[in-house]
Amino acid sequence: MERRGEISVSKPDRLIVWIRRDLRVQDNLALWSATQDAGSVIPLFIIDRDFLSLSPFRRHVMLKALAGLRDDLRRIGGVLIIRTGEPAEVLNQLFREARAAGVYLTASNEPAVRRRDDKLRSEVESAGRVWRSFAHNVIFDAGAVLTSAGTPFRVFTPYRRAWLARRDDIAPPLPSLLEMNSPVLDPGELPRVTPSEFPSGARLPEGGEKSAISTLRSFLGERVGSYAERRDVPGADGTSRLSHHLAIGSLGVRTVYKAIRDARRDDGNAGASAVQRLEGIEKFLTQIIWRDFYNQVLSHFPHVVDHAFRKEFDDLPWITDDGPFNAWREGLTGYPVVDAAMRQLRMEGWMHNRGRMIVSGFLTKDLHIDWRMGEKHFMEWLADGDLALNNGGWQWSAGTGTDAQPWHRIFNPVLQGRRFDPGGSYVKKYVPELSRVPARYLHSPWEMPERVQRESGVIIGRQYPAPIVNHPEERARALGKFRHGKKSAMVPAAKKAAMTAVRAGG
Ligand SMILES: Cc1cc2nc3c(=O)[nH]c(=O)nc-3n(C[C@H](O)[C@H](O)[C@H](O)COP(=O)(O)OP(=O)(O)OC[C@H]3O[C@@H](n4cnc5c(N)ncnc54)[C@H](O)[C@@H]3O)c2cc1C
């Protein structure tokens, strides 16, 4: 059996459990261990500066999950305490107020959080209190899946093989918590996200552990059979939509793994649909392994936060101009599938994975803009923003990351649109000004003759921008840049076109 990731051991009486990205009752090792070790438990959530600076979509899902957690804890006798302030002060104050002997928490693998936690831990311990942290946000912690030489994997495929070879070691989720005692303390209040923080017409995601479990069940029960076929189609509801739950821990990843294993076991019968289900289940498991992969990349190679994973690409010349970047952010590049995905992000705080690959490739290889600007923009909007996965995805797309063929993979946004949104439902949903454009022009509307533009109610350059760059030219520049690491000469042209695009769309 896998050893649980415990860092230090002690047996205190009254304990704080500092809830962070583990907003659930089920399979929460820190919470569960505290109830085993102490007579009385104080589950605490801190509204700090980091929380207040999160995207509104992210705060929305976290607050939903916190409200659910508060109710679930109440049902078993616990009380969730909400405090506002900086963690060190809040913890010290609560240690004194509640006479708590220590704090349990789920460890983070984000370098800045780890540094902050290390400092806090030494303060807590030097005051004679207990600090116990558990690695429980991934299935296999960073050191658990290594090459035969004992080094971290740098490429996904062999990592996946090694991960699967250890799958029998995966501990099942913890038994449900049935009872908890909490001392009488002022519970505090949950803040709100005001509607004005969202764009008008925004669609807010579901939140909370209950909705996570029911989404997991309905996905594995009903939709996983078409996952292999539809997971790449942004216009289809083909993926699990579990990412924000996994990012904030309103769903434990071991619960997901157990559900996958159970679903596979249920599929003993033969037949085409059983084969499709198994294929879907395996593909879904592969995504969960990607999640572990990028988490171990972040743990072993913390330089990725600010630098290229592949150090030889750290000095590539990137552009930081606002013009093209703004056109990209607003969904006004003139490439419909790029614009649809960028607008989906603003409306839903989520973007389909194919969209994420297309827009990140477009920003870095067509606009030559620094991947870190795109990564930051995603974090400012995503409900599922997750440093490990977001950084891994951006570096993969930028060609600086773990992709085995990093820089010659350049997506053509027109062909991507035609291939993955052939009926145009995705583009028409998020770029409604193109809804009357005939299918053959939908992914390259600038090719419409003037008459067709008039009939479709969209004049290029007026109701919808002309493309801000010429893809074949930018592709050649990107290849040259990677090959020679030299500055590209296209900047002023892209900037000018982008300004026109923003004016046309505005
Ligand atoms: C540029 C870029 C940025 C990304 N940023 C994030 C991010 O901030 N947060 C995030 O959760 N995902 C991120 N992803 C990965 C992926 O796009 C999302 O996890 C996925 O779209 C979420 O939808 P889903 O839950 O329906 O996915 P499903 O296909 O149902 O996948 C199930 C789960 O597997 C994990 N997963 C799926 N795809 C990947 C992947 N490529 N890498 C690692 N794990 C994966 C996620 O936890 C996801 O919830 C990014 C991908 C790219 C290309």
Tab-separated table of C-alpha atoms and ligand atoms in Angstrom, residues 227 239-243 246 284 287-288 290-291 294 350-351 353 356-357 360 378 382 384-386 389-390 393-394, ligand 1:
chain	number	residue	atom	x	y	z
A	227	TYR	CA	-15.362	10.777	-24.421
A	239	THR	CA	-15.595	16.234	-21.321
A	240	SER	CA	-16.152	15.724	-17.618
A	241	ARG	CA	-16.196	19.415	-16.544
A	242	LEU	CA	-14.519	18.386	-13.298
A	243	SER	CA	-11.502	20.689	-13.587
A	246	LEU	CA	-10.152	19.133	-8.886
A	284	PHE	CA	-10.053	9.916	-19.097
A	287	GLN	CA	-5.917	13.047	-18.368
A	288	ILE	CA	-5.785	12.345	-14.648
A	290	TRP	CA	-1.376	14.308	-17.037
A	291	ARG	CA	-2.520	16.138	-13.911
A	294	TYR	CA	2.443	18.434	-14.417
A	350	TRP	CA	-13.658	27.841	-18.533
A	351	MET	CA	-12.337	27.012	-21.956
A	353	ASN	CA	-9.005	21.965	-23.856
A	356	ARG	CA	-6.797	26.251	-24.814
A	357	MET	CA	-4.349	24.538	-27.153
A	360	SER	CA	-2.101	29.413	-26.566
A	378	PHE	CA	-5.837	32.523	-18.024
A	382	LEU	CA	-10.325	30.536	-15.153
A	384	ASP	CA	-10.056	25.946	-12.669
A	385	GLY	CA	-6.803	27.982	-12.760
A	386	ASP	CA	-4.097	25.707	-11.439
A	389	LEU	CA	-1.566	22.518	-15.159
A	390	ASN	CA	-1.746	26.022	-16.551
A	393	GLY	CA	-0.174	23.630	-20.783
A	394	TRP	CA	1.266	27.016	-21.707
B	1	LIG	C1	-2.696	26.344	-22.250
B	1	LIG	C2	-3.424	25.410	-21.323
B	1	LIG	C3	-3.734	25.840	-20.042
B	1	LIG	C4	-4.418	24.975	-19.159
B	1	LIG	N1	-4.708	25.426	-17.895
B	1	LIG	C5	-5.348	24.602	-17.035
B	1	LIG	C6	-5.644	25.050	-15.714
B	1	LIG	O1	-5.293	26.146	-15.290
B	1	LIG	N2	-6.348	24.192	-14.912
B	1	LIG	C7	-6.752	22.962	-15.334
B	1	LIG	O2	-7.418	22.248	-14.561
B	1	LIG	N3	-6.441	22.519	-16.558
B	1	LIG	C8	-5.759	23.295	-17.420
B	1	LIG	N4	-5.469	22.841	-18.677
B	1	LIG	C9	-5.776	21.437	-19.027
B	1	LIG	C10	-7.159	21.188	-19.644
B	1	LIG	O3	-7.409	22.090	-20.674
B	1	LIG	C11	-8.289	21.254	-18.620
B	1	LIG	O4	-7.970	20.469	-17.494
B	1	LIG	C12	-9.601	20.723	-19.212
B	1	LIG	O5	-9.967	21.468	-20.334
B	1	LIG	C13	-10.671	20.820	-18.146
B	1	LIG	O6	-11.916	20.375	-18.611
B	1	LIG	P1	-12.517	18.989	-18.110
B	1	LIG	O7	-12.433	18.866	-16.640
B	1	LIG	O8	-13.850	18.861	-18.739
B	1	LIG	O9	-11.463	17.983	-18.773
B	1	LIG	P2	-11.464	16.402	-18.927
B	1	LIG	O10	-11.039	16.116	-20.319
B	1	LIG	O11	-12.713	15.798	-18.474
B	1	LIG	O12	-10.253	15.945	-17.998
B	1	LIG	C14	-10.425	15.473	-16.664
B	1	LIG	C15	-9.395	16.110	-15.763
B	1	LIG	O13	-8.085	15.728	-16.155
B	1	LIG	C16	-7.178	16.814	-15.956
B	1	LIG	N5	-6.658	17.226	-17.265
B	1	LIG	C17	-7.328	17.271	-18.435
B	1	LIG	N6	-6.530	17.689	-19.425
B	1	LIG	C18	-5.326	17.920	-18.865
B	1	LIG	C19	-4.069	18.372	-19.357
B	1	LIG	N7	-3.872	18.656	-20.659
B	1	LIG	N8	-3.043	18.515	-18.494
B	1	LIG	C20	-3.192	18.210	-17.193
B	1	LIG	N9	-4.345	17.767	-16.665
B	1	LIG	C21	-5.396	17.631	-17.484
B	1	LIG	C22	-7.995	17.947	-15.334
B	1	LIG	O14	-7.885	17.881	-13.936
B	1	LIG	C23	-9.408	17.627	-15.816
B	1	LIG	O15	-10.405	18.158	-14.985
B	1	LIG	C24	-4.775	23.677	-19.580
B	1	LIG	C25	-4.458	23.260	-20.877
B	1	LIG	C26	-3.792	24.115	-21.739
B	1	LIG	C27	-3.463	23.654	-23.121
